[in-house]
Coordinates of C-alpha atoms in Angstrom, one line a residue:
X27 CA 0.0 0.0 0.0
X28 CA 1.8 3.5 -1.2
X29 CA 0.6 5.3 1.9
X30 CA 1.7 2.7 4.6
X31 CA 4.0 4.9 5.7
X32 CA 1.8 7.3 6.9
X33 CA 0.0 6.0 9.6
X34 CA -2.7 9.0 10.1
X35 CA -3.6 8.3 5.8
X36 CA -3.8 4.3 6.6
X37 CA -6.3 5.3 9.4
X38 CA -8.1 7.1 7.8
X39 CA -8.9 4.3 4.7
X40 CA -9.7 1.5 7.4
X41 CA -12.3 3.7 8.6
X42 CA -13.9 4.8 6.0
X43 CA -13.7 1.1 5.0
X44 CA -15.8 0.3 8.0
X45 CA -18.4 2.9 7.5
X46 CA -19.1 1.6 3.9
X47 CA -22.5 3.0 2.6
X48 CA -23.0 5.3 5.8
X49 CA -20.2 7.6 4.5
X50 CA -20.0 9.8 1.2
X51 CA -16.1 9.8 0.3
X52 CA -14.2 11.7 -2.1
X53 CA -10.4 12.2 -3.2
X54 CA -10.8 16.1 -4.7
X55 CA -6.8 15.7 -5.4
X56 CA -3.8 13.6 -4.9
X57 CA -0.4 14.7 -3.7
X58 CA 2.4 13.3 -5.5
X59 CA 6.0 13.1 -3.5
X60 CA 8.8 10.7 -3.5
X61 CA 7.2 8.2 -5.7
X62 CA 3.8 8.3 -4.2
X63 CA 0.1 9.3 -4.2
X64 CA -1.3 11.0 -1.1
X65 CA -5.3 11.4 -1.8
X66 CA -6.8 14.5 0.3
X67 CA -10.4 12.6 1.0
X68 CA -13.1 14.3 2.4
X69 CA -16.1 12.6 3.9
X70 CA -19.8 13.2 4.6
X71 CA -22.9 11.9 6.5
X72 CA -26.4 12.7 7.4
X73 CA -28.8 14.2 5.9
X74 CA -27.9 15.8 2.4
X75 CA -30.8 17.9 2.1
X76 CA -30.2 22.0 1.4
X77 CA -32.0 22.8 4.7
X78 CA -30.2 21.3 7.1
X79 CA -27.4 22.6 9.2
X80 CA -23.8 21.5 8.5
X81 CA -21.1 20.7 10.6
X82 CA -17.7 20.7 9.0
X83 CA -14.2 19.4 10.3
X84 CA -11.0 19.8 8.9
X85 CA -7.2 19.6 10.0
X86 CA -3.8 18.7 9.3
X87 CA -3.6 22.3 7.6
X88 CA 0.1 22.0 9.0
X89 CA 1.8 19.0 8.1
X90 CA 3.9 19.4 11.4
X91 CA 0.5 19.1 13.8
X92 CA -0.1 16.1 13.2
X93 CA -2.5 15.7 16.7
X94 CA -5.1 17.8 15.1
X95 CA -6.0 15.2 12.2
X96 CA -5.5 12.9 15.4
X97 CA -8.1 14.0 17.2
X98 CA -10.8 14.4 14.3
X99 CA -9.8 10.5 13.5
X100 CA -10.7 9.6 16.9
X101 CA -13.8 11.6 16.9
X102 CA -14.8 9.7 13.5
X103 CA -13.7 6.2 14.6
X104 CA -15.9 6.9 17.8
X105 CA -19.0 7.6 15.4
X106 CA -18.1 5.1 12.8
X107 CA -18.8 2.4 15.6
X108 CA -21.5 4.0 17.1
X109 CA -23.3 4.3 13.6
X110 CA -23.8 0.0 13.9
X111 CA -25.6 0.8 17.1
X112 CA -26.5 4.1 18.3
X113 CA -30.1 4.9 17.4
X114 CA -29.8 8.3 18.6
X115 CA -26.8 9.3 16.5
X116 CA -29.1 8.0 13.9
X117 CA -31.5 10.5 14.5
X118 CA -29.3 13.4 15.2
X119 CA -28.1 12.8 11.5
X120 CA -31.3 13.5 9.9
X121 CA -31.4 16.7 11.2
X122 CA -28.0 17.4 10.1
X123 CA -25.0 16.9 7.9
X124 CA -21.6 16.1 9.1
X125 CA -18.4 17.0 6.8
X126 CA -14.5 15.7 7.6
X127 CA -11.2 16.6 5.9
X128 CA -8.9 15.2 8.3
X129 CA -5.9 15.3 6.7
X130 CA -5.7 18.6 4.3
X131 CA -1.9 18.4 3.8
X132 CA -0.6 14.7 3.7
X133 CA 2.7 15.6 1.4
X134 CA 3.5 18.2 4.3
X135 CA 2.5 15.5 6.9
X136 CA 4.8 12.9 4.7
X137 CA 8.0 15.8 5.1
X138 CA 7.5 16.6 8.6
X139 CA 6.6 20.6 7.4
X140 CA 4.4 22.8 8.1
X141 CA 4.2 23.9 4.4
X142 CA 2.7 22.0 1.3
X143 CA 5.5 19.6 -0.6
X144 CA 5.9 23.5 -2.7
X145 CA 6.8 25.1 0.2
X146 CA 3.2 27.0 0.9
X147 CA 1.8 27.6 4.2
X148 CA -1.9 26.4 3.4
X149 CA -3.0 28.7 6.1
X150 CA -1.1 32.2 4.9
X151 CA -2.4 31.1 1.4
X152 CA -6.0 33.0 0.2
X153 CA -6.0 36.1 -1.6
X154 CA -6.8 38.2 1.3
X155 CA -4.4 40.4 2.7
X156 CA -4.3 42.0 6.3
X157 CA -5.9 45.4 6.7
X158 CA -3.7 46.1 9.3
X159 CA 0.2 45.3 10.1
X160 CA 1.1 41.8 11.0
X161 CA 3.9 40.6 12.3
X162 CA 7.2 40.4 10.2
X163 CA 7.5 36.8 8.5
X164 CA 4.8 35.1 10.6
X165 CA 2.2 37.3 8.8
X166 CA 3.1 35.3 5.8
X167 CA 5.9 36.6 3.3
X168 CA 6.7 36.6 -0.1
X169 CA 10.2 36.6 -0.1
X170 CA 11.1 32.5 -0.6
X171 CA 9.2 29.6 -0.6
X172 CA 12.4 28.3 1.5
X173 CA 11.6 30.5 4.7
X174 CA 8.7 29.9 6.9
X175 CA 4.8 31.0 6.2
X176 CA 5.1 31.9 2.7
X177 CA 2.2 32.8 1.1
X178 CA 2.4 31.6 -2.4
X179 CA 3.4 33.5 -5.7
X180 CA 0.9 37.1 -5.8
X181 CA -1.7 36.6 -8.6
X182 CA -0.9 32.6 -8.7
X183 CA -4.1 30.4 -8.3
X184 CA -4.4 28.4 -4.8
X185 CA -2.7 25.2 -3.8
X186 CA -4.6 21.9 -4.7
X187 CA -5.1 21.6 -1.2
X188 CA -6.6 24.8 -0.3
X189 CA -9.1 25.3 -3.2
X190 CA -10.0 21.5 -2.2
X191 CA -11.1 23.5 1.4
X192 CA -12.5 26.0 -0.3
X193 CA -14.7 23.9 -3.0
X194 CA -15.8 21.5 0.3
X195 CA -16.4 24.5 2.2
X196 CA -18.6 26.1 -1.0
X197 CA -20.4 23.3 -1.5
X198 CA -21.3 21.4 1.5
X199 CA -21.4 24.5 4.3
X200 CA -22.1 28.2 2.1
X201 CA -25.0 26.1 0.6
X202 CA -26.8 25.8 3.3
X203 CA -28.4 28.9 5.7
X204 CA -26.8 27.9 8.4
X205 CA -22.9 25.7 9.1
X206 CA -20.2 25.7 11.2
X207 CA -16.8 24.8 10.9
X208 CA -13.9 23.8 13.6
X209 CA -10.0 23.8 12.3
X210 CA -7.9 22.4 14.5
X211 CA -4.5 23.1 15.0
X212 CA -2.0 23.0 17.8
X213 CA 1.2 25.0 18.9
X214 CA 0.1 28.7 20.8
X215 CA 0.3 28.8 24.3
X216 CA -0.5 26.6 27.7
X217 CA -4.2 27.0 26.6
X218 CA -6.3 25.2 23.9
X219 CA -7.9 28.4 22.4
X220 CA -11.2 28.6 20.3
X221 CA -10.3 31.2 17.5
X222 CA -12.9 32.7 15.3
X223 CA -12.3 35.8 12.5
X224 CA -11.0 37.9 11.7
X225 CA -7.5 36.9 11.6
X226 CA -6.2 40.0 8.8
X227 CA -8.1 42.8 10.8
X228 CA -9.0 43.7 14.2
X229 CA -12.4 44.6 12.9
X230 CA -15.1 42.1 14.5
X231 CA -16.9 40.2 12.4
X232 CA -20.9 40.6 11.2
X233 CA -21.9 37.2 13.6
X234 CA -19.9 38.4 16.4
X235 CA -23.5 38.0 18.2
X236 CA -23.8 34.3 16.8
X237 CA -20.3 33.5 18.2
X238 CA -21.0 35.1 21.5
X239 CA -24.0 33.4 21.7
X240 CA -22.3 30.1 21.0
X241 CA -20.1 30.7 23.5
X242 CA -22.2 31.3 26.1
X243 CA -24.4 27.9 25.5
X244 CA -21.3 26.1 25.6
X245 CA -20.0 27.8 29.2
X246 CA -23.5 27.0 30.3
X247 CA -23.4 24.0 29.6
X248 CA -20.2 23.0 30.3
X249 CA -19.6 25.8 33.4
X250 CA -15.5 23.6 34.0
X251 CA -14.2 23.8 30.5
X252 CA -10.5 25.0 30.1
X253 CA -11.3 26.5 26.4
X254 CA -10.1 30.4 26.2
X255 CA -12.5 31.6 23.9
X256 CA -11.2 35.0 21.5
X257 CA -10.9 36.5 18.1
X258 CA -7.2 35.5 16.7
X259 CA -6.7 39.2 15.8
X260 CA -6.1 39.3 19.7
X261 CA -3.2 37.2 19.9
X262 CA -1.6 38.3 15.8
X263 CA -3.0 39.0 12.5
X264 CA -2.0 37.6 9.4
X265 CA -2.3 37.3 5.4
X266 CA -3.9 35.0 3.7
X267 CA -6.5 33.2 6.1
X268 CA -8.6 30.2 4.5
X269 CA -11.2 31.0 6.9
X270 CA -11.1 35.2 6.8
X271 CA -11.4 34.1 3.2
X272 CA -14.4 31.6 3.1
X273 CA -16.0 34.0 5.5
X274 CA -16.1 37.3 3.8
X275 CA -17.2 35.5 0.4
X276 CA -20.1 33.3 1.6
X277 CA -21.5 35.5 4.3
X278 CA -21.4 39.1 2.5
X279 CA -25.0 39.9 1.2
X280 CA -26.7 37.2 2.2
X281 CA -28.8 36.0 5.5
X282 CA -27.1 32.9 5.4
X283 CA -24.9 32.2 9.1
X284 CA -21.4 30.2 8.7
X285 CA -19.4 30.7 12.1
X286 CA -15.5 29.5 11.1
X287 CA -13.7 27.9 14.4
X288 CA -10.2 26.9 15.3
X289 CA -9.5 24.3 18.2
X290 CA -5.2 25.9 19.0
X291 CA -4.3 23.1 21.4
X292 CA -2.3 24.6 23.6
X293 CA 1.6 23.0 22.6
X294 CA 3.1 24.5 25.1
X295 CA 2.3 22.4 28.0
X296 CA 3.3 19.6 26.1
X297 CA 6.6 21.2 25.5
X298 CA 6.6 22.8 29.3
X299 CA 6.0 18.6 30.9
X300 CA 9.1 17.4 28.8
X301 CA 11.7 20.3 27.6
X302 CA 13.5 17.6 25.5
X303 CA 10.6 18.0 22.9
X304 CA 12.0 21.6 21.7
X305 CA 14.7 19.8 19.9
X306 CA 12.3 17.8 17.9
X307 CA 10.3 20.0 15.4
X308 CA 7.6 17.3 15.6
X309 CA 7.6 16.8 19.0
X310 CA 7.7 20.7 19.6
X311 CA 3.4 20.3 18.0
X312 CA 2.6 17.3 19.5
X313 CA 1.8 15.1 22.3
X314 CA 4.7 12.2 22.9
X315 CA 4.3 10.8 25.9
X316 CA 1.5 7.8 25.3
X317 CA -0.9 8.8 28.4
X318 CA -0.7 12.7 27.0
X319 CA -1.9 11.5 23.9
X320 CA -4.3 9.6 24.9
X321 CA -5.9 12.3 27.3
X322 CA -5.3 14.9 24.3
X323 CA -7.4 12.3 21.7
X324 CA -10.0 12.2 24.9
X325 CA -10.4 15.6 25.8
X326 CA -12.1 17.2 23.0
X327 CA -15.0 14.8 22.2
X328 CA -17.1 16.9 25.0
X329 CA -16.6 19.6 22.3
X330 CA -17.1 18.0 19.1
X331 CA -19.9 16.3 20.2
X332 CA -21.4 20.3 21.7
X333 CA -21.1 21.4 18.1
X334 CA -23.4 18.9 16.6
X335 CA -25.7 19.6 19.3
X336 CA -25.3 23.4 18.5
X337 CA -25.6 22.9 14.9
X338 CA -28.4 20.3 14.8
X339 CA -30.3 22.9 17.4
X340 CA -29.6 26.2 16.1
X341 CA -32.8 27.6 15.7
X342 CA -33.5 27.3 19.9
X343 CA -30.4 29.7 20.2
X344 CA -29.3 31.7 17.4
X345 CA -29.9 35.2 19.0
X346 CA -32.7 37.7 16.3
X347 CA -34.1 41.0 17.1
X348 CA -33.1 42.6 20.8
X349 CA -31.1 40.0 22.0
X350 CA -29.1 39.6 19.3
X351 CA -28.2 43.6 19.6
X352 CA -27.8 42.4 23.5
X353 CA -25.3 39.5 22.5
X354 CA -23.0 41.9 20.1
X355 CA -22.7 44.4 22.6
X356 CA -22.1 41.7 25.1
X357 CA -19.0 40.4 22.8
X358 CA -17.3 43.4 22.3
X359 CA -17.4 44.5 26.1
X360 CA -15.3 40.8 26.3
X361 CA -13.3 40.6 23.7
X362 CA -12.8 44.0 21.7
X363 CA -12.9 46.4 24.9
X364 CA -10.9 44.7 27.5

């Protein structure tokens, strides 16, 4: 098999082998590198219908964090069995459609990088740039496809793996009036962090009420989770943001809702338990010790499994009228004017 090599990729084709006719799967594009063929698949559930909600979950952006396709391949192998006996997951995916990309950047993945195999830092790569300065190189540069968070040739069309976001995203989540999406990533701080937009401006964005809203069901709900919850334009701004992207182009003059989310495990705790991992660039991303990972690939599935919730009951708590004027202002006192 070409893609033994890659553990995540060969986990990801047993499952979707044992979810057979349950799941909708598709290779958008293939990654060639070192005498190989790394498909990008993407994978769907539920309901297909254009009124439903959709919940969409993507990772492995950065080749180098590897835990965040990790974790989505645990949440999936998790509903994968439960589909052969969970009546109530059954139901829940009537109301509702369910989209994965784990693993958006297998050559990178393959080559222990961050970047694409051409050097492209997926995440620095949409024709969008910051309204505002960001910081030198980590903003994403121009200068050489050989430093860091370069943004791809100005004027050039997308990587394959990026538009393949962007067509999933199109199709499956802007159709419908109401989506959300969770990227997740790891390496900022001793905190996993929920990010939402804008990351090129400071300037919140039109569902600021929505997010605010979402956040609040979720502390509610869950009154002991360690999640910080912020804009990423409050921690660094930067060009080229799939998200800022997707965003601004499926949300701008219509009344459709699509709130873009990014689980940032916090790395640095990782790092802060067992120092030796800073002189491992994989290590520095990632979980190592096995009872870390293991807690790591546990952790989240109180949150994933909030979002379907959220998405599949959106209409008992997206905020209208008064309240949702009461929820923006509520937002911006928290995150914009402290």
């Amino acid at each position: 098999m070409i893609e033994k090599n890659l553990p995540e990729l060969v986990m990801l084709k047993r499952l979707i082998d044992e979810g057979g006719s349950h799941l909708e799967v598709a290779a958008p594009c293939s990654i060639a590198m070192d005498g190989r063929e790394f498909p990008v698949y993407t994978i769907a559930m539920g309901n297909s219908g254009p009124d439903v909600p959709v919940l969409g979950f993507f990772g492995g952006i950065h080749g180098l964090e590897r835990i965040g396709t990790q974790v989505l391949l645990s949440f999936l192998e998790s509903l994968v069995a439960r589909l052969r006996w969970d009546a109530t997951l059954h139901q829940q995916l009537e109301t509702m459609r369910l989209v994965f990309m784990p693993l958006v950047n297998p050559g990178g993945m393959w080559q222990a990088t961050r970047s694409n195999p051409r050097g492209v830092d997926l995440m620095r790569n949409a024709p969008l740039s910051a309204r505002e300065k960001v910081p030198f190189m980590l903003g994403g540069q121009r200068y050489s496809a050989r430093l860091p968070w370069y943004r791809g040739a100005a004027h050039g069309p997308m990587e394959l793996e990026s538009q393949a976001v962007c067509d999933l995203v199109e199709r499956e989540l802007l159709s419908r009036q109401f989506s959300i999406a969770l990227d997740c990533h790891s390496g900022f701080g001793l905190r996993d962090r929920i990010w939402f937009p804008h990351a090129h401006t400071k300037v919140p964005i039109e569902h600021l009420a929505e997010i605010g809203a979402l956040e609040e069901l979720f502390s509610q709900s869950y009154p002991n989770h360690n999640y910080v919850f912020e804009p990423q334009s409050r921690q660094y701004r930067t060009h080229g943001d799939l998200w800022d992207y997707l965003y601004l182009n499926g949300t701008s003059h219509t009344g459709r809702v699509f709130l873009p989310l990014t689980l940032e495990m916090g790395s640095w705790l990782w790092v802060k338990k067992n120092p030796r991992q800073l002189f491992n660039r994989v290590s520095m991303f990632n979980p190592t010790a096995a009872h870390r990972l293991q807690r790591v690939l546990r952790r989240h599935l109180v949150w994933f499994d909030f979002l379907m919730r959220a998405a599949s009951s959106h209409g008992r708590w997206v905020p209208e009228g008064l309240l949702r004027k009461a929820q923006r202002r509520r937002a911006l006192a928290q995150w914009y004017e402290s």
